[in-house]
Structure formats: structure tokens, C-alpha cells
CSV table of C-alpha atoms in Angstrom, one decimal:
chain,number,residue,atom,x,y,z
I,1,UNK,CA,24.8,173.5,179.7
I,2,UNK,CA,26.2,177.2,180.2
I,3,UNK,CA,25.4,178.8,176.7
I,4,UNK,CA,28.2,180.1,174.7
I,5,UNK,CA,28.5,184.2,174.7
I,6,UNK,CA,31.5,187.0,173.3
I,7,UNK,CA,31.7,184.9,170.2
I,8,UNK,CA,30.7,187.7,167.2
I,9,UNK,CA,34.0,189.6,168.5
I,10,UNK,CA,36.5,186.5,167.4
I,11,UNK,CA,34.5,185.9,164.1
I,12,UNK,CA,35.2,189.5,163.5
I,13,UNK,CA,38.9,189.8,164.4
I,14,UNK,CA,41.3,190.1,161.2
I,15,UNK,CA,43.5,187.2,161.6
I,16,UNK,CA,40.5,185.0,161.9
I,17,UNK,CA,39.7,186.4,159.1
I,18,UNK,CA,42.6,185.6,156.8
I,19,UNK,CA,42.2,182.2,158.5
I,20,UNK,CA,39.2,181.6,157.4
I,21,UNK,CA,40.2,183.0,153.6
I,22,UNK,CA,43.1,180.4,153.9
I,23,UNK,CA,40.5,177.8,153.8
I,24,UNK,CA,38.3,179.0,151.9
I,25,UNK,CA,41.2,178.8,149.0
I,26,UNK,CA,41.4,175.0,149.4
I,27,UNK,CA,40.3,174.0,145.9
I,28,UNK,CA,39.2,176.7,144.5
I,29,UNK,CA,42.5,179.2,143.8
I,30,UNK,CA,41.8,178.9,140.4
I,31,UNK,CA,38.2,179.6,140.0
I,32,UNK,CA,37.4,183.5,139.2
I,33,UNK,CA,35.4,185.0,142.2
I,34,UNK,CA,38.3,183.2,144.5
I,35,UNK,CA,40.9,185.3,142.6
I,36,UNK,CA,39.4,188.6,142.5
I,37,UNK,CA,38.8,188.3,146.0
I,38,UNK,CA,42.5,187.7,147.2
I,39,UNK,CA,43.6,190.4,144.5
I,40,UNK,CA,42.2,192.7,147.0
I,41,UNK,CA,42.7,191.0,149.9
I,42,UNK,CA,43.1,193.9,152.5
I,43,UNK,CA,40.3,196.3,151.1
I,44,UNK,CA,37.8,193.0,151.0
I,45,UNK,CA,38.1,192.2,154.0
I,46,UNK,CA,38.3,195.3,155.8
I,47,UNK,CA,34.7,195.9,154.0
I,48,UNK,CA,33.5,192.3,155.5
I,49,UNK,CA,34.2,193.2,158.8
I,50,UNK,CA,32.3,196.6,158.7
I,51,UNK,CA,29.8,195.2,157.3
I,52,UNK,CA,29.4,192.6,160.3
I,53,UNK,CA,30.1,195.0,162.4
I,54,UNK,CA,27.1,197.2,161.3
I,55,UNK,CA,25.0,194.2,161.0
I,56,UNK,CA,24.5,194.6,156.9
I,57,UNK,CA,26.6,192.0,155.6
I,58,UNK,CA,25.9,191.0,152.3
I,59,UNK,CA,24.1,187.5,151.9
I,60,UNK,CA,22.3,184.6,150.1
I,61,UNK,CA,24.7,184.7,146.6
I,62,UNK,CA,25.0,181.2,145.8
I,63,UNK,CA,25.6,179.1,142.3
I,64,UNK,CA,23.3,176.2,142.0
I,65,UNK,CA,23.8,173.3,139.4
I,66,UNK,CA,22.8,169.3,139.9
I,67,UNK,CA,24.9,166.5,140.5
I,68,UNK,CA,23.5,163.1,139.2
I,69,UNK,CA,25.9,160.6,141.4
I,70,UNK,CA,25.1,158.7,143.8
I,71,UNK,CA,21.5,159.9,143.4
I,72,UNK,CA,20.3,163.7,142.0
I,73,UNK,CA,20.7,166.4,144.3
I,74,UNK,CA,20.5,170.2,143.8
I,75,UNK,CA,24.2,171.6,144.7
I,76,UNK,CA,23.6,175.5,146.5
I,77,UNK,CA,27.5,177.0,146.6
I,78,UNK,CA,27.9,180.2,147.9
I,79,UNK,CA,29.9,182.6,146.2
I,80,UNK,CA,33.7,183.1,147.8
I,81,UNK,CA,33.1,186.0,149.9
I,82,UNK,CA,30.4,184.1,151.8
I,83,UNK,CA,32.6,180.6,151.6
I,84,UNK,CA,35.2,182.9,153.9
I,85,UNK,CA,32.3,184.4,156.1
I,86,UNK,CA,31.0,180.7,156.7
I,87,UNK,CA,35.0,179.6,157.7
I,88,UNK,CA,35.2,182.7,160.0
I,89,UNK,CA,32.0,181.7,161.6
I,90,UNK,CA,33.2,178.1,162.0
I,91,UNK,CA,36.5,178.6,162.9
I,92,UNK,CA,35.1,179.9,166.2
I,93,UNK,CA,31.9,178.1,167.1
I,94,UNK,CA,33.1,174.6,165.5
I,95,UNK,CA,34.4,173.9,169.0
I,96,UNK,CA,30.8,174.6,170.3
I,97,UNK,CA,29.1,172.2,168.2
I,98,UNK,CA,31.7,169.7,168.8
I,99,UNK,CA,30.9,169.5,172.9
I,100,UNK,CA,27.3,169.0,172.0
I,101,UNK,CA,27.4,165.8,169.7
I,102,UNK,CA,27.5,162.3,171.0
I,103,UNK,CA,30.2,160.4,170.2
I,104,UNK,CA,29.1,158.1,167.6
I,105,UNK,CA,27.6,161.0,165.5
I,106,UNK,CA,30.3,161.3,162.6
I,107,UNK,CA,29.7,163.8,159.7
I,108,UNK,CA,31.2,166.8,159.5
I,109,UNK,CA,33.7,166.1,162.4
I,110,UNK,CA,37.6,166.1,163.1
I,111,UNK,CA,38.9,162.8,163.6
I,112,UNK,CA,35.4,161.3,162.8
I,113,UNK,CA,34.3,160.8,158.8
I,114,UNK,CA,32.9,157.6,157.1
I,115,UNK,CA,35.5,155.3,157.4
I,116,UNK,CA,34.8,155.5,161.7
I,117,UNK,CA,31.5,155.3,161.0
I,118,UNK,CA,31.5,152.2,158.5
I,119,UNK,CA,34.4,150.7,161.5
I,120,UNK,CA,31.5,151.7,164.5
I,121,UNK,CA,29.0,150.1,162.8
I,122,UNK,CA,30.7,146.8,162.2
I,123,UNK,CA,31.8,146.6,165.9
I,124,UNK,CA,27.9,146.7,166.7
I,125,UNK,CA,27.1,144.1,164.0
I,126,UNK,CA,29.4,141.9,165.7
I,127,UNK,CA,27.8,142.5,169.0
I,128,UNK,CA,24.3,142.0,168.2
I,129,UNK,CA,21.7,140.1,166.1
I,130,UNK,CA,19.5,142.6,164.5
I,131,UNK,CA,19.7,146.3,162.8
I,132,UNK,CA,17.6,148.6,162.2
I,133,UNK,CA,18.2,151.4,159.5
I,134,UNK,CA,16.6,154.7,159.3
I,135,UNK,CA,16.7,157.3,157.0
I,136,UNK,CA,14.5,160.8,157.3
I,137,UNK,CA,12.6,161.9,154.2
I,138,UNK,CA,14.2,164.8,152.2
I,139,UNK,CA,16.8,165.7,155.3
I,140,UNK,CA,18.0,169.2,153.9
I,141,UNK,CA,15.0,170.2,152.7
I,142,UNK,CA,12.6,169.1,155.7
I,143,UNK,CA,14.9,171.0,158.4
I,144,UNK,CA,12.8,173.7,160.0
I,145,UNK,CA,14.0,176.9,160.7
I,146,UNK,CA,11.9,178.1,163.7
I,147,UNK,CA,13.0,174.4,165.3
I,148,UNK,CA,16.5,175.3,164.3
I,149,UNK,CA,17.2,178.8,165.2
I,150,UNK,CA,15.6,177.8,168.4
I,151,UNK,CA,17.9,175.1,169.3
I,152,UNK,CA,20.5,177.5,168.2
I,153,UNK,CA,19.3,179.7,170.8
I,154,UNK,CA,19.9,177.2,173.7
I,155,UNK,CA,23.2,176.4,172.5
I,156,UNK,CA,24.8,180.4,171.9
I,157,UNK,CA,23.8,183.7,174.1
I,158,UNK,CA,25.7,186.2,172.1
I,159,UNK,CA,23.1,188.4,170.0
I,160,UNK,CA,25.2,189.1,167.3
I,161,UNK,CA,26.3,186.0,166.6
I,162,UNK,CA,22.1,184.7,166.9
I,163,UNK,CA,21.0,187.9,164.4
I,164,UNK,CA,23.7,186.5,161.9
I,165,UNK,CA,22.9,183.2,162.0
I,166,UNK,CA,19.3,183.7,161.6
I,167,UNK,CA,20.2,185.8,158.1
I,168,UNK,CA,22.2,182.8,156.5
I,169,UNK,CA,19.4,180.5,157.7
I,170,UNK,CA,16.3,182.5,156.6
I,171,UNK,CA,18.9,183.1,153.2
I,172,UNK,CA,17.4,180.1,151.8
I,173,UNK,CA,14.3,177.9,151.3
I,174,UNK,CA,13.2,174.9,149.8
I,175,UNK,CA,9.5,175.7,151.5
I,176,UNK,CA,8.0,178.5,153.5
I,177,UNK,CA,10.2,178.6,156.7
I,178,UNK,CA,12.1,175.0,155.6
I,179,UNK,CA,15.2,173.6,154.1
I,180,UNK,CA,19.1,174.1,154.5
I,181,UNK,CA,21.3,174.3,150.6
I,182,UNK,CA,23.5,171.3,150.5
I,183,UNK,CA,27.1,172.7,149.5
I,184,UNK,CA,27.3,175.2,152.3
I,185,UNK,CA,29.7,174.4,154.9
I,186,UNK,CA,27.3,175.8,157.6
I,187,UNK,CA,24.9,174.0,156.5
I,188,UNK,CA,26.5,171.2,157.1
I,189,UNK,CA,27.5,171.8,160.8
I,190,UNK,CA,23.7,173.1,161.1
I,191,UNK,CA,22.3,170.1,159.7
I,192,UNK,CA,24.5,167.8,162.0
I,193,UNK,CA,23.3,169.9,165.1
I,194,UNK,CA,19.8,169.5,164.5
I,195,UNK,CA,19.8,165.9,164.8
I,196,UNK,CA,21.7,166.0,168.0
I,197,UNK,CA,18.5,165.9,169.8
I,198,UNK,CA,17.6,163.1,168.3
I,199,UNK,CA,21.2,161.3,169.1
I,200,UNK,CA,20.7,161.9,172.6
I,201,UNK,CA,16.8,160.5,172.8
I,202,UNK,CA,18.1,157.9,171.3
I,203,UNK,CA,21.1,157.2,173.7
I,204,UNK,CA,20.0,158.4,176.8
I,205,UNK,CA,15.9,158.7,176.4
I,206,UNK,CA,15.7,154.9,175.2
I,207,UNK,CA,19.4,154.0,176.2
I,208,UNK,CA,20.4,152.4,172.9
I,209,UNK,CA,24.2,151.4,173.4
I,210,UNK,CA,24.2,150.5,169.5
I,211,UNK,CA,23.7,153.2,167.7
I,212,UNK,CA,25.6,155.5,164.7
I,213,UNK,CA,24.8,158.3,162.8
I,214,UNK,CA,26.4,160.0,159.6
I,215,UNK,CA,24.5,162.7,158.7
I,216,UNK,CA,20.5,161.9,158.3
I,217,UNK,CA,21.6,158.1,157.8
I,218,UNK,CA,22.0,156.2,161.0
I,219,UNK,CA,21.0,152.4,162.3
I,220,UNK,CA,20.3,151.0,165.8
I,221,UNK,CA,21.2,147.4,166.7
I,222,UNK,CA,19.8,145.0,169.8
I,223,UNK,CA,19.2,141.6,170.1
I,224,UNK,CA,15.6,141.3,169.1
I,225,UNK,CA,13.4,142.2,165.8
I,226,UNK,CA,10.5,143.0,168.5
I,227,UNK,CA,12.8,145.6,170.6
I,228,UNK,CA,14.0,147.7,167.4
I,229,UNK,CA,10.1,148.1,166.5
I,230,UNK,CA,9.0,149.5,169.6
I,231,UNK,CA,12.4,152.0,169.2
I,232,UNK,CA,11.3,152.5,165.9
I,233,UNK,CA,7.9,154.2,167.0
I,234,UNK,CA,10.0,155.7,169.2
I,235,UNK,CA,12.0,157.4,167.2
I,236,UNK,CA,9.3,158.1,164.6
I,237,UNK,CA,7.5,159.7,167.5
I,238,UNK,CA,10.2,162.5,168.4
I,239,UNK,CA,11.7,163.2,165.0
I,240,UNK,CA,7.9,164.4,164.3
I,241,UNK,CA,7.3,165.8,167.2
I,242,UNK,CA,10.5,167.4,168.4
I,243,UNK,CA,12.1,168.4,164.7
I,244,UNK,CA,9.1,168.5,162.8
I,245,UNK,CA,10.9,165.5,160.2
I,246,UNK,CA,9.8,163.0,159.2
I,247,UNK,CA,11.0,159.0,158.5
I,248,UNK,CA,11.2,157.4,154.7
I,249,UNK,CA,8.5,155.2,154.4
I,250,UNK,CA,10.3,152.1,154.3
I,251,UNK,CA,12.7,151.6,157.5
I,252,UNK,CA,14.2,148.2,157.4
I,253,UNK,CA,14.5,145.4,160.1
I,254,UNK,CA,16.5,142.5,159.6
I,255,UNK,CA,19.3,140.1,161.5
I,256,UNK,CA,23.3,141.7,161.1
I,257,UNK,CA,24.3,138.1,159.2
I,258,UNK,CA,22.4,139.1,156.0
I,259,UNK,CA,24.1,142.4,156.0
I,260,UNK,CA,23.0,146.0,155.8
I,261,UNK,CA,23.9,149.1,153.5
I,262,UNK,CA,25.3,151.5,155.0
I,263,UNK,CA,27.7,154.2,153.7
I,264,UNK,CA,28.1,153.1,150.4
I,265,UNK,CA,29.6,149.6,151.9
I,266,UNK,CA,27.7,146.3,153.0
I,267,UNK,CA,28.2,145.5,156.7
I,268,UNK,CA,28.4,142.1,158.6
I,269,UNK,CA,29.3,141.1,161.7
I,270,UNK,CA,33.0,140.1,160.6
I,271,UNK,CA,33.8,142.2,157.4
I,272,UNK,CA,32.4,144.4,155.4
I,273,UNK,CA,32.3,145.3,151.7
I,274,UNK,CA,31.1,147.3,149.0
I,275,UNK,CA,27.5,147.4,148.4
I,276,UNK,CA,26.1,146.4,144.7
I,277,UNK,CA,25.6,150.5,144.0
I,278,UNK,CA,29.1,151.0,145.0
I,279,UNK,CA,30.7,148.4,142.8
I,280,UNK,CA,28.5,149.8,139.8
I,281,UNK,CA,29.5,153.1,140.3
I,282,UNK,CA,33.0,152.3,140.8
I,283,UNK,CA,33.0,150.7,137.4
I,284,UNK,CA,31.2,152.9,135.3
I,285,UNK,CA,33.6,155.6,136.9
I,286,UNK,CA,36.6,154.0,135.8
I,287,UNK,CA,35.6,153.2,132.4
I,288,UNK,CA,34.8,156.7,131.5
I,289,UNK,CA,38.0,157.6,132.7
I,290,UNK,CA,39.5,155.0,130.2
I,291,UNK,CA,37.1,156.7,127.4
I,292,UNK,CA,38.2,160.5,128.0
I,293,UNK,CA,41.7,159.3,128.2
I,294,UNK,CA,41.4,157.5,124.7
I,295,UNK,CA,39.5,160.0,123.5
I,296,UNK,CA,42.5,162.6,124.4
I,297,UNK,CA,40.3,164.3,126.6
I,298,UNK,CA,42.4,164.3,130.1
I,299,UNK,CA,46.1,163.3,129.8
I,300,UNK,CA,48.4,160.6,131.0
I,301,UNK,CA,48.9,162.4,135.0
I,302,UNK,CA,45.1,163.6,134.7
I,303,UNK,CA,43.7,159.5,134.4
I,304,UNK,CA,46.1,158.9,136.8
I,305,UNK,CA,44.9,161.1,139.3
I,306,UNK,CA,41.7,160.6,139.2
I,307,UNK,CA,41.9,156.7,138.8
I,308,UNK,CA,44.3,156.4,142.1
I,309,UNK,CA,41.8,158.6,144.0
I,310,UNK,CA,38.8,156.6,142.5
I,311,UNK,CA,40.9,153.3,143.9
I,312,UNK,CA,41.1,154.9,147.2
I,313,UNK,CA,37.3,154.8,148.1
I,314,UNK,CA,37.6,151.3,148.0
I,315,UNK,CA,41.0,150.4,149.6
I,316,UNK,CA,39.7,151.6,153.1
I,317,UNK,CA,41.3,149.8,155.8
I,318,UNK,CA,39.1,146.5,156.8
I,319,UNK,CA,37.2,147.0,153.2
I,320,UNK,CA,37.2,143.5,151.8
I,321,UNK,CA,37.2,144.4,148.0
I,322,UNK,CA,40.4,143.4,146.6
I,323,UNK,CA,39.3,141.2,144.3
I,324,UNK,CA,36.7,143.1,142.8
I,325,UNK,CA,38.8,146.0,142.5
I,326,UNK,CA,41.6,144.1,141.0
I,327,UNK,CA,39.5,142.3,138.4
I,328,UNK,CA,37.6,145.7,137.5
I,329,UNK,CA,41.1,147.4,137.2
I,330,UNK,CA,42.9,144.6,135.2
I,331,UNK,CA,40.2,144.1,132.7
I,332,UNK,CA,41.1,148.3,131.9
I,333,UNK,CA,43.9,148.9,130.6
I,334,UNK,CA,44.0,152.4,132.1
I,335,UNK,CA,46.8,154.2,130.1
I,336,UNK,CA,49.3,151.5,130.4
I,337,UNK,CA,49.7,152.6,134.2
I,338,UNK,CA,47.3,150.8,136.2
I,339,UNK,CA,46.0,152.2,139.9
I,340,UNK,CA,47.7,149.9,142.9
I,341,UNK,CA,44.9,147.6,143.5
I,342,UNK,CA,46.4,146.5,147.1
């Protein structure tokens, strides 16, 4: 595939720009660094786009803090002038990682998400009698940055756009030479692309037709136990070799009619549900929304909210939880105004 040149002089341009400070507002218009940046709007970014014009932009702020749900994971956010450089960047090579991905590959894309992915993966439940689940050992942190910024190089030609690239990636390690920060939106399209290797091995190098990946978290399906463990070697083989990552220990074989977790839902050939970690988190959630409520912490709109977007997780289309949702909700009375449970 032709490589992709004349990019650095869109990032650059000023209406892309004030796009990409348009985005980077989404959610965070109230928090400080956000405000003083659009209360000199003009002046900022004029000074951005010398800066990446002369090649000594300003990099590697970030606020770090630790999230404890589903599991604990060290959040890296960039500060709001970098949030904007990371939008500029992807409002213009976003198309170029999009033409490399397979299909059935559905984090971080338009049109894609979970819910396609959870849908996908039912379809090839139905179709065949066994799964296999993988899952590579600390994802984020494992991804190399020689592999990367050399797979990088194959996809882009424009020099600029490489030199840049390379300073966000080399911004931050978890190891000498390793890792990607989880809450950085290039980061995420980075950490999708590295695995596209590894889609297309899988689809074209073994020719798996069942296949799905959301993020580092994908599964295989075929008709025999003895099949998925020869593509599990497989695999094992050129994650290691190719990407320099590495499987969790325990990969898991077993037939589609016992069900597999996948996406915070269980999956079987005909329906699919929420997992047991789902449905405890889901609870726990909503009572501690009753308890700040009570305790005059959030108000009536507040609970509301937050309840009716809790509610939503589980009311995906072709999610067979109402009754568990409607017994959790109707054992809490949430502020007298109850979620729609259907």
C-alpha cells in the first residue's frame, strides 16, 4: 500500500485547528486548563502552530490518577493543549488508520464500538462449536516503540508528521523503550494499529473466518477444540515474534453452548447477556447512587442522570437482561423516579 505523504501541512492549517479544539471541549468546558485555553483562543493557537512548524512543540504534560472499576488501571490525561494537538493529529490521519484495519477490528472506530463487537461475536457463536479467547499480558504497557514507530513508518512517508509522532510516543514509558498512557486519544488509535498485524495473520495468514477484536481482547471460533490449539501456537508465535507481546497465561478453550465473556456480556450462540462481574458492578453502582442521593450528596436530576445512563449499559439491543435489571431497579427505590427498565 502507497504510504501516506503532505499530511503535517493539514494538521497544521488553522481551521483544523479550531476543529480539533472543538472536540477537545467535549466534556471538559468546565475544567480549568480547557478554559484558560479558549480565553485565548487566537494567541494559543497561533503559538501551537509555530511551534509545529519549528518542530519544538511542547510535549509529555499529562495528569495521572487510578481508576479502580472494572479492574485498577493507571489513567495518563494529557493536559488541554495536547488533548487539541492529539484531535488535530487525528482529524487528519484517522482516515489513514481506518483503510488499514480489518473489518471485524472494533475499538476506537466510527460506526464500530462494543455493541458491534458483542453482535459479531454472537453471529460466530452461532456458526460454530468452539471459542477460543485471548487476551495479551499488560497490552498498554507491553507495546514496543521501536516495533511501533516502525510500523508507523510503512504506513506514513511524510517526515514531519514521523518526527512528531515519534515525540508523543517516546513522551512516555512504562519500561525502557515500552508502553502507551491509557487516556490519550492517540494512544488509543496507536494501540489499535499495532495489533493490525496481528488481525491480518490471523485472517489471511491462518484464514480464520471467525474472528473479532476490541482492543487487546479478541476470540477465534471453528469447529474443533484441536484446530483453535494449533491457532493458538500460532498466534502466540507472531504476537512474540512480530510485536514483541506477549499472551496471558491462561487462554481459554471451550464449546460456544457454555458461553464466553466477552465485553462485559456472556455470549451464546442464540442470546447473550451480562456476565456475573457486569451484574455485580451494575448493582453496587446503583446502590451508591441511592446512598449519595440519601445522603444529599447529588440531587434529584443528578441520580437521575447518572442512573438512566447506568440503565443504558445494560439495555443494549439483543441484551437479554431485563429481568435482572428490573428486579435490581425495583428493589431501589431510586428517588421516587425509577430508570425505564425496558
Amino acid at each position: 500500500m502507497r504510504r501516506a505523504n503532505h499530511l503535517f501541512e493539514r494538521i497544521v492549517e488553522r481551521d483544523n485547528l479550531r476543529l480539533a479544539v472543538h472536540k477537545a471541549l467535549k466534556g471538559k468546558r468546565s475544567k480549568r486548563d480547557a478554559r484558560s485555553f479558549v480565553a485565548r483562543l487566537d494567541e494559543n493557537l497561533e503559538a501551537m502552530r509555530s511551534a509545529l512548524l519549528g518542530g519544538d512543540v511542547r510535549l509529555g504534560e499529562y495528569h495521572q490518577f487510578t481508576i479502580f472499576d472494572p479492574k485498577e488501571r493507571l489513567i495518563t490525561a494529557p493536559c488541554f493543549r495536547e488533548r487539541v494537538l492529539h484531535h488535530a493529529i487525528l482529524n487528519v490521519c484517522e482516515p489513514i488508520f481506518e483503510r488499514v484495519l480489518i473489518a471485524d477490528t472494533f475499538a476506537c472506530r466510527r460506526g464500530k464500538g462494543r455493541l458491534a463487537a458483542l453482535h459479531r461475536a454472537r453471529h460466530f457463536a452461532h456458526r460454530h462449536a468452539f471459542f477460543l479467547k485471548l487476551d495479551v499480558r499488560r497490552y498498554f504497557d507491553s507495546v514496543s516503540h521501536e516495533v511501533l514507530v516502525a510500523r508507523l513508518e510503512r504506513l506514513f512517508k511524510d517526515r514531519r508528521l514521523l518526527a512528531l509522532l515519534r515525540r508523543i510516543i517516546a513522551g512516555f514509558e512504562t519500561t525502557p523503550g515500552r508502553g502507551l498512557p491509557i487516556g490519550s486519544l492517540t494512544s488509543q488509535h496507536f494501540a489499535n494499529f499495532y495489533l493490525g498485524g496481528f488481525d491480518r495473520f490471523i485472517k489471511e495468514g491462518l484464514r480464520i473466518g471467525g474472528y473479532v477484536r476490541y482492543m487487546d481482547d479478541s476470540a477465534l471460533w471453528g469447529d474443533t477444540s484441536a484446530g483453535l490449539r494449533d491457532h493458538l501456537a500460532a498466534a502466540a508465535g507472531f504476537l512474540k515474534a512480530e510485536l514483541a507481546l506477549e499472551l496471558k497465561p491462561s487462554p481459554y478453550i471451550n464449546r460456544t453452548a457454555h458461553g464466553m465473556d466477552f465485553l462485559g456480556c456472556r455470549i451464546f450462540p442464540h442470546y447473550m447477556t451480562l456476565n456475573r462481574r457486569s451484574r455485580v458492578r451494575f448493582r453496587r453502582k446503583l446502590r451508591a447512587l441511592e446512598r449519595a442521593h440519601g445522603a444529599g450528596q447529588i440531587d434529584q436530576p443528578t441520580l437521575q442522570q447518572k442512573a438512566t445512563a447506568l440503565v443504558a449499559f445494560t439495555r443494549a439491543d439483543g441484551l437479554s437482561s431485563w429481568r435482572f435489571r428490573r428486579g435490581v431497579i425495583e428493589s431501589l427505590p431510586v428517588g421516587g423516579h425509577r430508570p425505564r427498565t425496558g
